[in-house]
Amino acid sequence: MIDPSTSDSGAVSAPKIPVLISGAGFAGLATAFWMTRLGYRVTIIETSGGLRRGGTPVDIEGETIGILTRMEMIEAVRAKALPPRDFEFKDEEDTTLGGLTAASRPDDPSAARYEIHRDDLLDILFASVDGAVELHFGRSIAQLDDGPERVSVAFDDGSQGDYALVLGCDGNRSNTRSLVFADSDAASYYMGGYFYLRVVPKTGLLPANSTQLFSVPGRTAMLNGYDDRTDIALAFRSDQQIDYDFRDKAQQRRLVHDHFDGLGWKVPEMLAHVDADGDFYFDRANQIRMRAWSKGRIALVGDAGYCVSPVAGLGGSIALIGAARLADALQRHPDDHTAAFQEYEAELRPFVEQVQERAATAGMSTLFPADEAELEERNRKIRAGEIDL
Ligand SMILES: Cc1cc2nc3c(=O)[nH]c(=O)nc-3n(C[C@H](O)[C@H](O)[C@H](O)COP(=O)(O)OP(=O)(O)OC[C@H]3O[C@@H](n4cnc5c(N)ncnc54)[C@H](O)[C@@H]3O)c2cc1C
């Protein structure tokens, strides 16, 4: 296991070997952190003009707390941690069907759990590599040639480079994955629905530090309330994938209206935010289920290789776990990337598959019941206190 405080004292087995990381999200920044500590010379490229900000808060629990402790970042995370939130399932009249109050969560330190804004964790991770890596925003891989000694990479700005390893940390729609792995498209598993998300300044629609969720068959509206902002989330089921233009925000707004117009609870107020502008996320719920996470000198980390979907609520944690596990495997096999990649995958895959399976089944039916029967069963579990969030 890499200890960042001692890694400069001789544990470095491969000093200044060049490594390319594609993507500067949680997976990319955390991978960069560990690779610099292993003594590699790290280059990160990120297609956006800067860090990609936004999104809902991230849960930090279990193994991720230990990893952030090893990274000496846990205090910074604690300092930014959000207050615990109440979670309530609502009906049309805004009556609470059940849920979990912040006070009822376990007081056991081994069950410690922090929630932190995505941007805050991004800043903490970025600060840990800033100045220690070569970083190019607005750059993407155009072509890769995976040879016996190195990977030759051509970038979309015409520049080129040779690297001992290339680590694809470029998210759900990974460019590295599609350039390298023949099963890239087939690996995207459609979970049967679409979601809209918009983060707006505090709306007053619900108390701070609470989540409220209202479902009818095939449709769920969810609000997250914080001290300074509100997340507006609308999700609907669709058996078939919908052919839409991801650049056409007006078309996406129409799709949301088609599924939510006429619903009660706080949905009309939520739809007013949908109409405000095009500053929102709209996407299908999907997972990435690859046959293998590496090929030759190229490996995938985080959503690029094994996206578990927002339904799992663990995408950020799994990216941090993946980066640490890959680095630990490379430290155990400093001269054998093939063995390291295999070990990384063998050790992490069972956990990832368990999370994916749970999200695709219990997660979907709890958060987005597909039909009357699923909704009834979910509401029965809520009333009986059997829902595990
Ligand atoms: C802006 C944003 C908002 C998000 N909001 C939520 C949310 O609300 N809820 C949730 O559950 N998950 C959300 N996610 C996903 C969540 O961050 C990930 O599931 C999780 O953190 C795993 O991180 P990752 O680094 O593997 O992937 P990501 O966080 O997706 O990071 C991938 C990075 O790679 C970059 N990239 C993409 N293509 C290329 C390319 N061709 N070349 C170089 N770089 C590339 C992206 O710009 C991004 O910075 C969001 C992701 C982003 C980028």
GROMACS .gro file of C-alpha atoms and ligand atoms in nm, residues 21-29 44-58 118-119 121-122 136-141 156 168-176 179 195 197 199 231 281 301-320, ligand 1:
model
  123
   21ILE     CA    1  -0.398   1.054  -1.791
   22SER     CA    2  -0.700   1.149  -2.001
   23GLY     CA    3  -0.958   1.339  -1.797
   24ALA     CA    4  -0.936   1.567  -1.493
   25GLY     CA    5  -1.238   1.451  -1.290
   26PHE     CA    6  -1.216   1.259  -0.962
   27ALA     CA    7  -1.066   0.952  -1.132
   28GLY     CA    8  -0.807   1.151  -1.329
   29LEU     CA    9  -0.696   1.379  -1.044
   44ILE     CA   10  -0.304   1.512  -1.764
   45ILE     CA   11  -0.513   1.623  -2.059
   46GLU     CA   12  -0.868   1.748  -2.013
   47THR     CA   13  -1.095   1.822  -2.305
   48SER     CA   14  -1.271   2.111  -2.129
   49GLY     CA   15  -1.116   2.454  -2.092
   50GLY     CA   16  -1.094   2.403  -1.712
   51LEU     CA   17  -1.213   2.163  -1.443
   52ARG     CA   18  -1.568   2.053  -1.519
   53ARG     CA   19  -1.774   2.187  -1.232
   54GLY     CA   20  -2.132   2.129  -1.121
   55GLY     CA   21  -2.340   1.834  -1.016
   56THR     CA   22  -2.488   1.711  -0.692
   57PRO     CA   23  -2.287   1.638  -0.372
   58VAL     CA   24  -2.076   1.326  -0.335
  118ARG     CA   25  -1.869   1.788  -0.597
  119ASP     CA   26  -1.681   2.112  -0.671
  121LEU     CA   27  -1.383   1.769  -0.364
  122LEU     CA   28  -1.265   1.856  -0.714
  136HIS     CA   29  -0.328   2.064  -2.064
  137PHE     CA   30  -0.685   2.186  -2.073
  138GLY     CA   31  -0.868   2.187  -2.405
  139ARG     CA   32  -0.679   1.883  -2.532
  140SER     CA   33  -0.797   1.534  -2.622
  141ILE     CA   34  -0.642   1.216  -2.760
  156ASP     CA   35  -0.626   1.678  -3.135
  168GLY     CA   36  -0.834   0.660  -1.943
  169CYS     CA   37  -1.015   0.860  -1.674
  170ASP     CA   38  -1.242   1.043  -1.916
  171GLY     CA   39  -1.584   0.952  -1.781
  172ASN     CA   40  -1.898   0.773  -1.892
  173ARG     CA   41  -1.848   0.864  -2.259
  174SER     CA   42  -1.476   0.790  -2.244
  175ASN     CA   43  -1.274   0.885  -2.549
  176THR     CA   44  -0.995   0.647  -2.447
  179LEU     CA   45  -1.043   0.456  -2.925
  195PHE     CA   46  -3.293   1.214  -1.582
  197LEU     CA   47  -3.083   1.781  -1.318
  199VAL     CA   48  -2.880   2.315  -0.951
  231ASP     CA   49  -3.112   2.050  -0.674
  281TYR     CA   50  -2.800   1.810  -1.746
  301VAL     CA   51  -1.032   0.416  -1.417
  302GLY     CA   52  -1.366   0.540  -1.281
  303ASP     CA   53  -1.672   0.597  -1.498
  304ALA     CA   54  -1.468   0.533  -1.814
  305GLY     CA   55  -1.427   0.167  -1.721
  306TYR     CA   56  -1.711   0.091  -1.482
  307CYS     CA   57  -1.964   0.370  -1.440
  308VAL     CA   58  -2.217   0.260  -1.179
  309SER     CA   59  -2.466   0.543  -1.264
  310PRO     CA   60  -2.597   0.827  -1.049
  311VAL     CA   61  -2.861   0.586  -0.917
  312ALA     CA   62  -2.589   0.406  -0.720
  313GLY     CA   63  -2.482   0.730  -0.549
  314LEU     CA   64  -2.126   0.592  -0.538
  315GLY     CA   65  -1.967   0.710  -0.865
  316GLY     CA   66  -1.730   0.953  -0.692
  317SER     CA   67  -1.627   0.702  -0.427
  318ILE     CA   68  -1.564   0.428  -0.679
  319ALA     CA   69  -1.344   0.658  -0.888
  320LEU     CA   70  -1.130   0.731  -0.580
  390LIG     C1   71  -1.984   1.830  -1.477
  390LIG     C2   72  -2.020   1.698  -1.415
  390LIG     C3   73  -2.130   1.689  -1.330
  390LIG     C4   74  -2.164   1.568  -1.272
  390LIG     N1   75  -2.272   1.561  -1.190
  390LIG     C5   76  -2.306   1.444  -1.132
  390LIG     C6   77  -2.419   1.433  -1.047
  390LIG     O1   78  -2.490   1.531  -1.024
  390LIG     N2   79  -2.448   1.312  -0.991
  390LIG     C7   80  -2.370   1.203  -1.014
  390LIG     O2   81  -2.399   1.096  -0.962
  390LIG     N3   82  -2.263   1.209  -1.096
  390LIG     C8   83  -2.229   1.327  -1.156
  390LIG     N4   84  -2.121   1.333  -1.239
  390LIG     C9   85  -2.043   1.212  -1.259
  390LIG    C10   86  -1.949   1.190  -1.144
  390LIG     O3   87  -1.862   1.301  -1.131
  390LIG    C11   88  -1.871   1.063  -1.171
  390LIG     O4   89  -1.961   0.953  -1.173
  390LIG    C12   90  -1.770   1.028  -1.068
  390LIG     O5   91  -1.715   1.137  -1.003
  390LIG    C13   92  -1.657   0.949  -1.135
  390LIG     O6   93  -1.566   1.040  -1.188
  390LIG     P1   94  -1.482   1.019  -1.320
  390LIG     O7   95  -1.361   1.104  -1.300
  390LIG     O8   96  -1.466   0.877  -1.351
  390LIG     O9   97  -1.574   1.080  -1.434
  390LIG     P2   98  -1.617   1.231  -1.460
  390LIG    O10   99  -1.650   1.300  -1.335
  390LIG    O11  100  -1.721   1.227  -1.566
  390LIG    O12  101  -1.484   1.300  -1.518
  390LIG    C14  102  -1.435   1.272  -1.648
  390LIG    C15  103  -1.350   1.388  -1.694
  390LIG    O13  104  -1.297   1.354  -1.821
  390LIG    C16  105  -1.313   1.464  -1.908
  390LIG     N5  106  -1.317   1.419  -2.046
  390LIG    C17  107  -1.424   1.374  -2.116
  390LIG     N6  108  -1.388   1.344  -2.241
  390LIG    C18  109  -1.255   1.371  -2.251
  390LIG    C19  110  -1.161   1.361  -2.356
  390LIG     N7  111  -1.198   1.322  -2.479
  390LIG     N8  112  -1.033   1.396  -2.332
  390LIG    C20  113  -0.994   1.441  -2.209
  390LIG     N9  114  -1.080   1.453  -2.106
  390LIG    C21  115  -1.208   1.418  -2.126
  390LIG    C22  116  -1.441   1.528  -1.861
  390LIG    O14  117  -1.453   1.662  -1.906
  390LIG    C23  118  -1.430   1.516  -1.711
  390LIG    O15  119  -1.357   1.624  -1.656
  390LIG    C24  120  -2.085   1.452  -1.301
  390LIG    C25  121  -1.975   1.461  -1.386
  390LIG    C26  122  -1.942   1.582  -1.443
  390LIG    C27  123  -1.821   1.589  -1.536
   0.00000   0.00000   0.00000
